[in-house]
Amino acid sequence: MHHTVEIENLSFQYPDGHQALRNISLHIGPDEKVALVGPNGAGKSTLMLHLNGLLRPSEGEVCVGGLPVTDENLGQIRAWVGLVFQNPDDQLFNPRVFDDVAFGPLHMNLPEEEVRRRSVEALAAVGMENYADRISHHLSIGEKKRIAIATVLSMDPKILVLDEPTAMLDPRSRRSLINLLREMERTMLVATHDMRMVEELFPRTVILDGGQIVADGPTHQILNDEPLLEAHGLEKP
Ligand SMILES: Nc1ncnc2c1ncn2[C@@H]1O[C@H](COP(=O)(O)OP(=O)(O)O)[C@@H](O)[C@H]1O
Ligand SMILES: [Mg+2]
């Protein structure tokens, strides 16, 4: 089984008529780590929401692990794809932090001990081991973001899709997240404005602008193309 992402000629229009994605084709191989960059409104979050079926193409096709993202494959796809939303308030819905992190593994029908072990480990991985009994709703945005990441890590997904994971984090939390991502051998697509992280962590970078892929290549090459970066509102780190 290849846990890869295959997007073919994807276009997407929101119900209000806004065309957010135009003819996107993107293939991500097993254990490949890809950065997705581009200005606000480029379509990064919209693209990511297609990877676990929260949005469906207006045109084109999205496949994950060889399966088309359709209603009948949704259970399998969501077990494979761990998606962390840009806004952690969209991810956290249990009153207690521990229950949010345990929710995924609990619904995978794992034994209680395994659910507990995974949840404790996931909290530790984001440095939030002391937050198990806190109320998610009361946390700061950076704390919520780290818990949101833990809710996905506890499911041990084959593919990690992270929407601006470092945006709200303090320097220490950012650093430990970067170290964690570096050590994980996993297929990853990460939307970010953190160009230093891109340079450090991702061999491949995709630039999205106006709903279109305008560049896709080795990160060092893209980060050295100053006219390209400037044309799309990006800066060399
Ligand atoms: N629910 C929605 N209805 C209409 N337009 C939307 C909706 N959500 C996002 N958009 C628009 O789609 C475009 C892409 O948004 P988004 O994917 O969030 O971009 P990014 O994540 O790159 O900042 C933006 O112009 C945004 O305003
Ligand atoms: Mg976004």
PDB file of C-alpha atoms and ligand atoms in Angstrom:
ATOM      1  CA  MET A   1       0.000   0.000   0.000  1.00  0.00           C
ATOM      2  CA  HIS A   2       1.392   3.352  -1.027  1.00  0.00           C
ATOM      3  CA  HIS A   3       0.191   6.114   1.243  1.00  0.00           C
ATOM      4  CA  THR A   4       0.421   8.820  -1.296  1.00  0.00           C
ATOM      5  CA  VAL A   5      -1.612  11.776  -2.369  1.00  0.00           C
ATOM      6  CA  GLU A   6      -2.711  12.124  -5.981  1.00  0.00           C
ATOM      7  CA  ILE A   7      -4.605  15.217  -7.025  1.00  0.00           C
ATOM      8  CA  GLU A   8      -5.620  15.496 -10.673  1.00  0.00           C
ATOM      9  CA  ASN A   9      -7.001  18.661 -12.254  1.00  0.00           C
ATOM     10  CA  LEU A  10      -8.776  19.738  -9.095  1.00  0.00           C
ATOM     11  CA  SER A  11     -10.911  22.850  -9.300  1.00  0.00           C
ATOM     12  CA  PHE A  12     -13.127  24.052  -6.487  1.00  0.00           C
ATOM     13  CA  GLN A  13     -15.720  26.768  -6.265  1.00  0.00           C
ATOM     14  CA  TYR A  14     -17.312  27.773  -2.943  1.00  0.00           C
ATOM     15  CA  PRO A  15     -21.120  27.884  -2.886  1.00  0.00           C
ATOM     16  CA  ASP A  16     -21.022  31.703  -3.119  1.00  0.00           C
ATOM     17  CA  GLY A  17     -19.296  31.338  -6.486  1.00  0.00           C
ATOM     18  CA  HIS A  18     -15.737  32.139  -5.368  1.00  0.00           C
ATOM     19  CA  GLN A  19     -13.293  30.042  -7.386  1.00  0.00           C
ATOM     20  CA  ALA A  20     -10.722  28.999  -4.742  1.00  0.00           C
ATOM     21  CA  LEU A  21      -8.792  26.299  -6.656  1.00  0.00           C
ATOM     22  CA  ARG A  22      -8.031  26.111 -10.367  1.00  0.00           C
ATOM     23  CA  ASN A  23      -6.817  22.991 -12.082  1.00  0.00           C
ATOM     24  CA  ILE A  24      -4.511  21.735  -9.341  1.00  0.00           C
ATOM     25  CA  SER A  25      -2.436  18.615 -10.048  1.00  0.00           C
ATOM     26  CA  LEU A  26      -0.170  17.438  -7.257  1.00  0.00           C
ATOM     27  CA  HIS A  27       1.414  14.074  -6.469  1.00  0.00           C
ATOM     28  CA  ILE A  28       3.085  13.366  -3.155  1.00  0.00           C
ATOM     29  CA  GLY A  29       5.042  10.134  -2.757  1.00  0.00           C
ATOM     30  CA  PRO A  30       5.384   7.893   0.303  1.00  0.00           C
ATOM     31  CA  ASP A  31       7.220   9.629   3.189  1.00  0.00           C
ATOM     32  CA  GLU A  32       7.708  12.753   1.097  1.00  0.00           C
ATOM     33  CA  LYS A  33       7.590  16.026   3.068  1.00  0.00           C
ATOM     34  CA  VAL A  34       6.138  18.933   1.117  1.00  0.00           C
ATOM     35  CA  ALA A  35       5.708  22.577   2.124  1.00  0.00           C
ATOM     36  CA  LEU A  36       2.722  24.483   0.748  1.00  0.00           C
ATOM     37  CA  VAL A  37       3.311  28.247   0.686  1.00  0.00           C
ATOM     38  CA  GLY A  38       1.564  31.273  -0.758  1.00  0.00           C
ATOM     39  CA  PRO A  39      -0.167  34.467   0.324  1.00  0.00           C
ATOM     40  CA  ASN A  40      -3.358  34.697   2.396  1.00  0.00           C
ATOM     41  CA  GLY A  41      -6.300  33.605   0.290  1.00  0.00           C
ATOM     42  CA  ALA A  42      -4.145  31.530  -2.075  1.00  0.00           C
ATOM     43  CA  GLY A  43      -6.263  28.430  -1.435  1.00  0.00           C
ATOM     44  CA  LYS A  44      -3.936  26.462   0.870  1.00  0.00           C
ATOM     45  CA  SER A  45      -6.575  25.626   3.481  1.00  0.00           C
ATOM     46  CA  THR A  46      -9.161  24.884   0.799  1.00  0.00           C
ATOM     47  CA  LEU A  47      -6.761  22.419  -0.834  1.00  0.00           C
ATOM     48  CA  MET A  48      -6.052  20.699   2.475  1.00  0.00           C
ATOM     49  CA  LEU A  49      -9.753  20.256   3.262  1.00  0.00           C
ATOM     50  CA  HIS A  50     -10.023  18.127   0.113  1.00  0.00           C
ATOM     51  CA  LEU A  51      -7.523  15.594   1.459  1.00  0.00           C
ATOM     52  CA  ASN A  52      -9.894  14.142   4.022  1.00  0.00           C
ATOM     53  CA  GLY A  53     -13.103  14.776   2.151  1.00  0.00           C
ATOM     54  CA  LEU A  54     -14.397  17.803   4.071  1.00  0.00           C
ATOM     55  CA  LEU A  55     -14.635  19.547   0.715  1.00  0.00           C
ATOM     56  CA  ARG A  56     -15.249  17.760  -2.599  1.00  0.00           C
ATOM     57  CA  PRO A  57     -13.907  18.823  -5.989  1.00  0.00           C
ATOM     58  CA  SER A  58     -16.118  20.839  -8.311  1.00  0.00           C
ATOM     59  CA  GLU A  59     -13.963  19.240 -11.020  1.00  0.00           C
ATOM     60  CA  GLY A  60     -11.115  16.729 -10.976  1.00  0.00           C
ATOM     61  CA  GLU A  61     -10.191  13.974  -8.552  1.00  0.00           C
ATOM     62  CA  VAL A  62      -8.390  13.467  -5.252  1.00  0.00           C
ATOM     63  CA  CYS A  63      -6.970  10.046  -4.286  1.00  0.00           C
ATOM     64  CA  VAL A  64      -5.257   9.058  -1.067  1.00  0.00           C
ATOM     65  CA  GLY A  65      -3.426   5.745  -0.687  1.00  0.00           C
ATOM     66  CA  GLY A  66      -4.834   4.748  -4.053  1.00  0.00           C
ATOM     67  CA  LEU A  67      -8.453   5.341  -3.004  1.00  0.00           C
ATOM     68  CA  PRO A  68     -10.617   8.114  -4.422  1.00  0.00           C
ATOM     69  CA  VAL A  69     -11.995  10.420  -1.725  1.00  0.00           C
ATOM     70  CA  THR A  70     -15.650   9.376  -1.835  1.00  0.00           C
ATOM     71  CA  ASP A  71     -18.295   8.740   0.801  1.00  0.00           C
ATOM     72  CA  GLU A  72     -17.693   5.017   0.787  1.00  0.00           C
ATOM     73  CA  ASN A  73     -13.927   5.431   1.369  1.00  0.00           C
ATOM     74  CA  LEU A  74     -14.265   8.212   3.925  1.00  0.00           C
ATOM     75  CA  GLY A  75     -13.716   6.072   7.041  1.00  0.00           C
ATOM     76  CA  GLN A  76     -10.479   4.632   5.665  1.00  0.00           C
ATOM     77  CA  ILE A  77      -9.298   7.992   4.299  1.00  0.00           C
ATOM     78  CA  ARG A  78      -9.851   9.738   7.631  1.00  0.00           C
ATOM     79  CA  ALA A  79      -7.914   7.010   9.445  1.00  0.00           C
ATOM     80  CA  TRP A  80      -4.995   7.602   7.060  1.00  0.00           C
ATOM     81  CA  VAL A  81      -5.052  11.384   6.835  1.00  0.00           C
ATOM     82  CA  GLY A  82      -4.451  13.380  10.015  1.00  0.00           C
ATOM     83  CA  LEU A  83      -5.591  16.934   9.260  1.00  0.00           C
ATOM     84  CA  VAL A  84      -4.834  19.756  11.698  1.00  0.00           C
ATOM     85  CA  PHE A  85      -7.015  22.772  10.898  1.00  0.00           C
ATOM     86  CA  GLN A  86      -5.673  26.291  10.696  1.00  0.00           C
ATOM     87  CA  ASN A  87      -8.000  27.317  13.534  1.00  0.00           C
ATOM     88  CA  PRO A  88      -7.767  25.000  16.571  1.00  0.00           C
ATOM     89  CA  ASP A  89     -11.299  25.961  17.635  1.00  0.00           C
ATOM     90  CA  ASP A  90     -12.470  23.868  14.661  1.00  0.00           C
ATOM     91  CA  GLN A  91     -10.658  20.832  16.100  1.00  0.00           C
ATOM     92  CA  LEU A  92     -11.368  20.876  19.835  1.00  0.00           C
ATOM     93  CA  PHE A  93     -14.871  20.102  21.003  1.00  0.00           C
ATOM     94  CA  ASN A  94     -14.532  18.101  24.221  1.00  0.00           C
ATOM     95  CA  PRO A  95     -14.477  20.037  27.481  1.00  0.00           C
ATOM     96  CA  ARG A  96     -11.373  18.256  28.750  1.00  0.00           C
ATOM     97  CA  VAL A  97      -8.046  18.262  26.878  1.00  0.00           C
ATOM     98  CA  PHE A  98      -7.466  14.549  27.456  1.00  0.00           C
ATOM     99  CA  ASP A  99     -10.832  13.640  25.919  1.00  0.00           C
ATOM    100  CA  ASP A 100     -10.059  15.633  22.785  1.00  0.00           C
ATOM    101  CA  VAL A 101      -6.750  13.803  22.358  1.00  0.00           C
ATOM    102  CA  ALA A 102      -8.301  10.398  23.171  1.00  0.00           C
ATOM    103  CA  PHE A 103     -11.283  10.930  20.858  1.00  0.00           C
ATOM    104  CA  GLY A 104      -9.613   9.645  17.663  1.00  0.00           C
ATOM    105  CA  PRO A 105      -8.082   6.451  19.079  1.00  0.00           C
ATOM    106  CA  LEU A 106     -11.261   5.771  21.079  1.00  0.00           C
ATOM    107  CA  HIS A 107     -13.249   5.769  17.839  1.00  0.00           C
ATOM    108  CA  MET A 108     -10.709   3.472  16.195  1.00  0.00           C
ATOM    109  CA  ASN A 109     -11.945   0.803  18.621  1.00  0.00           C
ATOM    110  CA  LEU A 110      -8.543   0.382  20.243  1.00  0.00           C
ATOM    111  CA  PRO A 111      -8.276  -1.200  23.706  1.00  0.00           C
ATOM    112  CA  GLU A 112      -8.584   1.271  26.571  1.00  0.00           C
ATOM    113  CA  GLU A 113      -4.945   0.900  27.602  1.00  0.00           C
ATOM    114  CA  GLU A 114      -3.791   1.641  24.052  1.00  0.00           C
ATOM    115  CA  VAL A 115      -6.050   4.710  23.864  1.00  0.00           C
ATOM    116  CA  ARG A 116      -4.535   5.966  27.117  1.00  0.00           C
ATOM    117  CA  ARG A 117      -0.956   5.235  26.039  1.00  0.00           C
ATOM    118  CA  ARG A 118      -1.379   7.003  22.682  1.00  0.00           C
ATOM    119  CA  SER A 119      -3.045  10.017  24.254  1.00  0.00           C
ATOM    120  CA  VAL A 120      -0.356  10.421  26.898  1.00  0.00           C
ATOM    121  CA  GLU A 121       2.371  10.076  24.268  1.00  0.00           C
ATOM    122  CA  ALA A 122       0.711  12.562  21.909  1.00  0.00           C
ATOM    123  CA  LEU A 123       0.387  15.145  24.697  1.00  0.00           C
ATOM    124  CA  ALA A 124       4.040  14.621  25.606  1.00  0.00           C
ATOM    125  CA  ALA A 125       5.084  14.990  21.953  1.00  0.00           C
ATOM    126  CA  VAL A 126       3.707  18.552  21.911  1.00  0.00           C
ATOM    127  CA  GLY A 127       4.963  19.316  25.429  1.00  0.00           C
ATOM    128  CA  MET A 128       1.452  19.404  26.921  1.00  0.00           C
ATOM    129  CA  GLU A 129       1.645  16.441  29.298  1.00  0.00           C
ATOM    130  CA  ASN A 130       0.486  18.591  32.203  1.00  0.00           C
ATOM    131  CA  TYR A 131      -2.653  19.768  30.416  1.00  0.00           C
ATOM    132  CA  ALA A 132      -4.665  16.520  30.366  1.00  0.00           C
ATOM    133  CA  ASP A 133      -7.258  17.770  32.857  1.00  0.00           C
ATOM    134  CA  ARG A 134      -7.430  21.366  31.641  1.00  0.00           C
ATOM    135  CA  ILE A 135     -10.468  22.752  29.841  1.00  0.00           C
ATOM    136  CA  SER A 136      -9.664  23.059  26.108  1.00  0.00           C
ATOM    137  CA  HIS A 137     -11.916  26.078  25.714  1.00  0.00           C
ATOM    138  CA  HIS A 138      -9.904  28.087  28.283  1.00  0.00           C
ATOM    139  CA  LEU A 139      -6.466  27.617  26.733  1.00  0.00           C
ATOM    140  CA  SER A 140      -4.471  30.238  24.853  1.00  0.00           C
ATOM    141  CA  ILE A 141      -4.478  29.957  21.061  1.00  0.00           C
ATOM    142  CA  GLY A 142      -0.919  28.534  20.962  1.00  0.00           C
ATOM    143  CA  GLU A 143      -1.810  25.968  23.621  1.00  0.00           C
ATOM    144  CA  LYS A 144      -4.938  25.036  21.662  1.00  0.00           C
ATOM    145  CA  LYS A 145      -2.895  24.627  18.499  1.00  0.00           C
ATOM    146  CA  ARG A 146      -0.544  22.202  20.247  1.00  0.00           C
ATOM    147  CA  ILE A 147      -3.504  20.211  21.601  1.00  0.00           C
ATOM    148  CA  ALA A 148      -5.031  20.166  18.099  1.00  0.00           C
ATOM    149  CA  ILE A 149      -1.777  18.670  16.787  1.00  0.00           C
ATOM    150  CA  ALA A 150      -1.887  16.076  19.601  1.00  0.00           C
ATOM    151  CA  THR A 151      -5.457  15.050  18.648  1.00  0.00           C
ATOM    152  CA  VAL A 152      -4.069  14.014  15.269  1.00  0.00           C
ATOM    153  CA  LEU A 153      -0.776  12.482  16.475  1.00  0.00           C
ATOM    154  CA  SER A 154      -2.726  10.155  18.799  1.00  0.00           C
ATOM    155  CA  MET A 155      -4.301   8.562  15.709  1.00  0.00           C
ATOM    156  CA  ASP A 156      -0.850   7.812  14.251  1.00  0.00           C
ATOM    157  CA  PRO A 157      -1.983   8.759  10.726  1.00  0.00           C
ATOM    158  CA  LYS A 158      -0.018   7.676   7.656  1.00  0.00           C
ATOM    159  CA  ILE A 159      -0.314  11.148   6.155  1.00  0.00           C
ATOM    160  CA  LEU A 160       0.004  14.382   8.124  1.00  0.00           C
ATOM    161  CA  VAL A 161      -1.689  17.475   6.751  1.00  0.00           C
ATOM    162  CA  LEU A 162      -0.911  20.504   8.904  1.00  0.00           C
ATOM    163  CA  ASP A 163      -2.349  23.952   8.286  1.00  0.00           C
ATOM    164  CA  GLU A 164       0.024  26.645   9.600  1.00  0.00           C
ATOM    165  CA  PRO A 165       1.251  24.488  12.502  1.00  0.00           C
ATOM    166  CA  THR A 166       3.801  26.992  13.853  1.00  0.00           C
ATOM    167  CA  ALA A 167       1.753  30.171  13.360  1.00  0.00           C
ATOM    168  CA  MET A 168       0.682  30.640  16.979  1.00  0.00           C
ATOM    169  CA  LEU A 169       3.551  28.927  18.720  1.00  0.00           C
ATOM    170  CA  ASP A 170       6.190  30.451  20.980  1.00  0.00           C
ATOM    171  CA  PRO A 171       9.828  29.834  19.920  1.00  0.00           C
ATOM    172  CA  ARG A 172      10.365  26.842  22.192  1.00  0.00           C
ATOM    173  CA  SER A 173       7.143  25.106  21.090  1.00  0.00           C
ATOM    174  CA  ARG A 174       7.949  25.879  17.474  1.00  0.00           C
ATOM    175  CA  ARG A 175      11.403  24.382  17.831  1.00  0.00           C
ATOM    176  CA  SER A 176      10.141  21.205  19.473  1.00  0.00           C
ATOM    177  CA  LEU A 177       7.441  20.810  16.802  1.00  0.00           C
ATOM    178  CA  ILE A 178      10.063  21.170  14.056  1.00  0.00           C
ATOM    179  CA  ASN A 179      12.196  18.522  15.755  1.00  0.00           C
ATOM    180  CA  LEU A 180       9.190  16.225  16.054  1.00  0.00           C
ATOM    181  CA  LEU A 181       8.291  16.622  12.374  1.00  0.00           C
ATOM    182  CA  ARG A 182      11.895  16.042  11.342  1.00  0.00           C
ATOM    183  CA  GLU A 183      11.995  12.731  13.197  1.00  0.00           C
ATOM    184  CA  MET A 184       8.665  11.463  11.842  1.00  0.00           C
ATOM    185  CA  GLU A 185       9.006   9.349   8.724  1.00  0.00           C
ATOM    186  CA  ARG A 186       5.673  10.177   7.269  1.00  0.00           C
ATOM    187  CA  THR A 187       4.051  11.649   4.214  1.00  0.00           C
ATOM    188  CA  MET A 188       3.480  15.322   5.057  1.00  0.00           C
ATOM    189  CA  LEU A 189       1.876  18.341   3.474  1.00  0.00           C
ATOM    190  CA  VAL A 190       2.327  21.474   5.581  1.00  0.00           C
ATOM    191  CA  ALA A 191       0.891  24.894   4.760  1.00  0.00           C
ATOM    192  CA  THR A 192       2.949  27.660   6.312  1.00  0.00           C
ATOM    193  CA  HIS A 193       4.339  31.193   6.172  1.00  0.00           C
ATOM    194  CA  ASP A 194       7.306  30.041   8.267  1.00  0.00           C
ATOM    195  CA  MET A 195       9.953  30.116   5.533  1.00  0.00           C
ATOM    196  CA  ARG A 196      12.749  29.271   7.938  1.00  0.00           C
ATOM    197  CA  MET A 197      10.934  26.049   8.802  1.00  0.00           C
ATOM    198  CA  VAL A 198      10.414  25.376   5.093  1.00  0.00           C
ATOM    199  CA  GLU A 199      14.118  25.741   4.444  1.00  0.00           C
ATOM    200  CA  GLU A 200      15.027  23.556   7.392  1.00  0.00           C
ATOM    201  CA  LEU A 201      12.524  20.737   7.038  1.00  0.00           C
ATOM    202  CA  PHE A 202      11.014  20.327   3.591  1.00  0.00           C
ATOM    203  CA  PRO A 203      12.952  19.062   0.568  1.00  0.00           C
ATOM    204  CA  ARG A 204      10.101  20.099  -1.742  1.00  0.00           C
ATOM    205  CA  THR A 205       8.021  23.281  -1.896  1.00  0.00           C
ATOM    206  CA  VAL A 206       4.808  24.063  -3.730  1.00  0.00           C
ATOM    207  CA  ILE A 207       3.743  27.692  -4.215  1.00  0.00           C
ATOM    208  CA  LEU A 208       0.026  28.320  -4.519  1.00  0.00           C
ATOM    209  CA  ASP A 209      -1.315  31.708  -5.603  1.00  0.00           C
ATOM    210  CA  GLY A 210      -4.773  32.666  -6.802  1.00  0.00           C
ATOM    211  CA  GLY A 211      -5.874  29.022  -6.494  1.00  0.00           C
ATOM    212  CA  GLN A 212      -3.173  27.800  -8.865  1.00  0.00           C
ATOM    213  CA  ILE A 213       0.133  26.012  -8.419  1.00  0.00           C
ATOM    214  CA  VAL A 214       2.693  28.496  -9.701  1.00  0.00           C
ATOM    215  CA  ALA A 215       5.825  26.564  -8.679  1.00  0.00           C
ATOM    216  CA  ASP A 216       6.655  23.062  -7.478  1.00  0.00           C
ATOM    217  CA  GLY A 217      10.239  21.968  -6.990  1.00  0.00           C
ATOM    218  CA  PRO A 218      13.241  21.487  -4.740  1.00  0.00           C
ATOM    219  CA  THR A 219      13.045  23.936  -1.831  1.00  0.00           C
ATOM    220  CA  HIS A 220      16.605  25.234  -2.245  1.00  0.00           C
ATOM    221  CA  GLN A 221      15.858  26.094  -5.869  1.00  0.00           C
ATOM    222  CA  ILE A 222      12.570  27.858  -5.065  1.00  0.00           C
ATOM    223  CA  LEU A 223      14.022  29.792  -2.136  1.00  0.00           C
ATOM    224  CA  ASN A 224      16.854  31.035  -4.324  1.00  0.00           C
ATOM    225  CA  ASP A 225      14.526  32.345  -7.029  1.00  0.00           C
ATOM    226  CA  GLU A 226      13.982  35.834  -5.679  1.00  0.00           C
ATOM    227  CA  PRO A 227      11.849  37.126  -8.579  1.00  0.00           C
ATOM    228  CA  LEU A 228       9.541  34.117  -8.121  1.00  0.00           C
ATOM    229  CA  LEU A 229       9.268  34.678  -4.371  1.00  0.00           C
ATOM    230  CA  GLU A 230       8.633  38.370  -4.822  1.00  0.00           C
ATOM    231  CA  ALA A 231       5.984  37.787  -7.482  1.00  0.00           C
ATOM    232  CA  HIS A 232       3.995  35.744  -4.965  1.00  0.00           C
ATOM    233  CA  GLY A 233       4.478  37.852  -1.874  1.00  0.00           C
ATOM    234  CA  LEU A 234       7.048  35.556  -0.288  1.00  0.00           C
ATOM    235  CA  GLU A 235      10.429  36.294   1.238  1.00  0.00           C
ATOM    236  CA  LYS A 236      13.669  34.417   1.337  1.00  0.00           C
ATOM    237  CA  PRO A 237      14.268  33.300   4.925  1.00  0.00           C
TER     238      PRO A 237
HETATM  239  N1  LIG B   1     -16.581  29.288   2.950  1.00  0.00           N
HETATM  240  C1  LIG B   1     -16.109  30.099   2.004  1.00  0.00           C
HETATM  241  N2  LIG B   1     -16.931  30.707   1.112  1.00  0.00           N
HETATM  242  C2  LIG B   1     -16.453  31.515   0.156  1.00  0.00           C
HETATM  243  N3  LIG B   1     -15.145  31.780  -0.018  1.00  0.00           N
HETATM  244  C3  LIG B   1     -14.286  31.208   0.829  1.00  0.00           C
HETATM  245  C4  LIG B   1     -14.715  30.343   1.885  1.00  0.00           C
HETATM  246  N4  LIG B   1     -13.620  29.929   2.568  1.00  0.00           N
HETATM  247  C5  LIG B   1     -12.578  30.506   1.956  1.00  0.00           C
HETATM  248  N5  LIG B   1     -12.966  31.270   0.920  1.00  0.00           N
HETATM  249  C6  LIG B   1     -12.107  32.038   0.011  1.00  0.00           C
HETATM  250  O1  LIG B   1     -11.318  31.151  -0.755  1.00  0.00           O
HETATM  251  C7  LIG B   1     -10.024  31.680  -0.950  1.00  0.00           C
HETATM  252  C8  LIG B   1      -8.989  30.696  -0.446  1.00  0.00           C
HETATM  253  O2  LIG B   1      -9.083  30.641   0.956  1.00  0.00           O
HETATM  254  P1  LIG B   1      -8.130  29.744   1.824  1.00  0.00           P
HETATM  255  O3  LIG B   1      -8.121  28.367   1.245  1.00  0.00           O
HETATM  256  O4  LIG B   1      -8.540  29.890   3.238  1.00  0.00           O
HETATM  257  O5  LIG B   1      -6.712  30.434   1.560  1.00  0.00           O
HETATM  258  P2  LIG B   1      -5.349  30.321   2.384  1.00  0.00           P
HETATM  259  O6  LIG B   1      -5.476  29.159   3.318  1.00  0.00           O
HETATM  260  O7  LIG B   1      -4.271  30.121   1.347  1.00  0.00           O
HETATM  261  O8  LIG B   1      -5.173  31.636   3.101  1.00  0.00           O
HETATM  262  C9  LIG B   1      -9.994  33.031  -0.233  1.00  0.00           C
HETATM  263  O9  LIG B   1     -10.227  34.042  -1.179  1.00  0.00           O
HETATM  264  C10 LIG B   1     -11.122  32.921   0.751  1.00  0.00           C
HETATM  265  O10 LIG B   1     -11.664  34.173   1.054  1.00  0.00           O
HETATM  266 MG    MG B   2      -5.300  29.020   5.290  1.00  0.00          MG
END
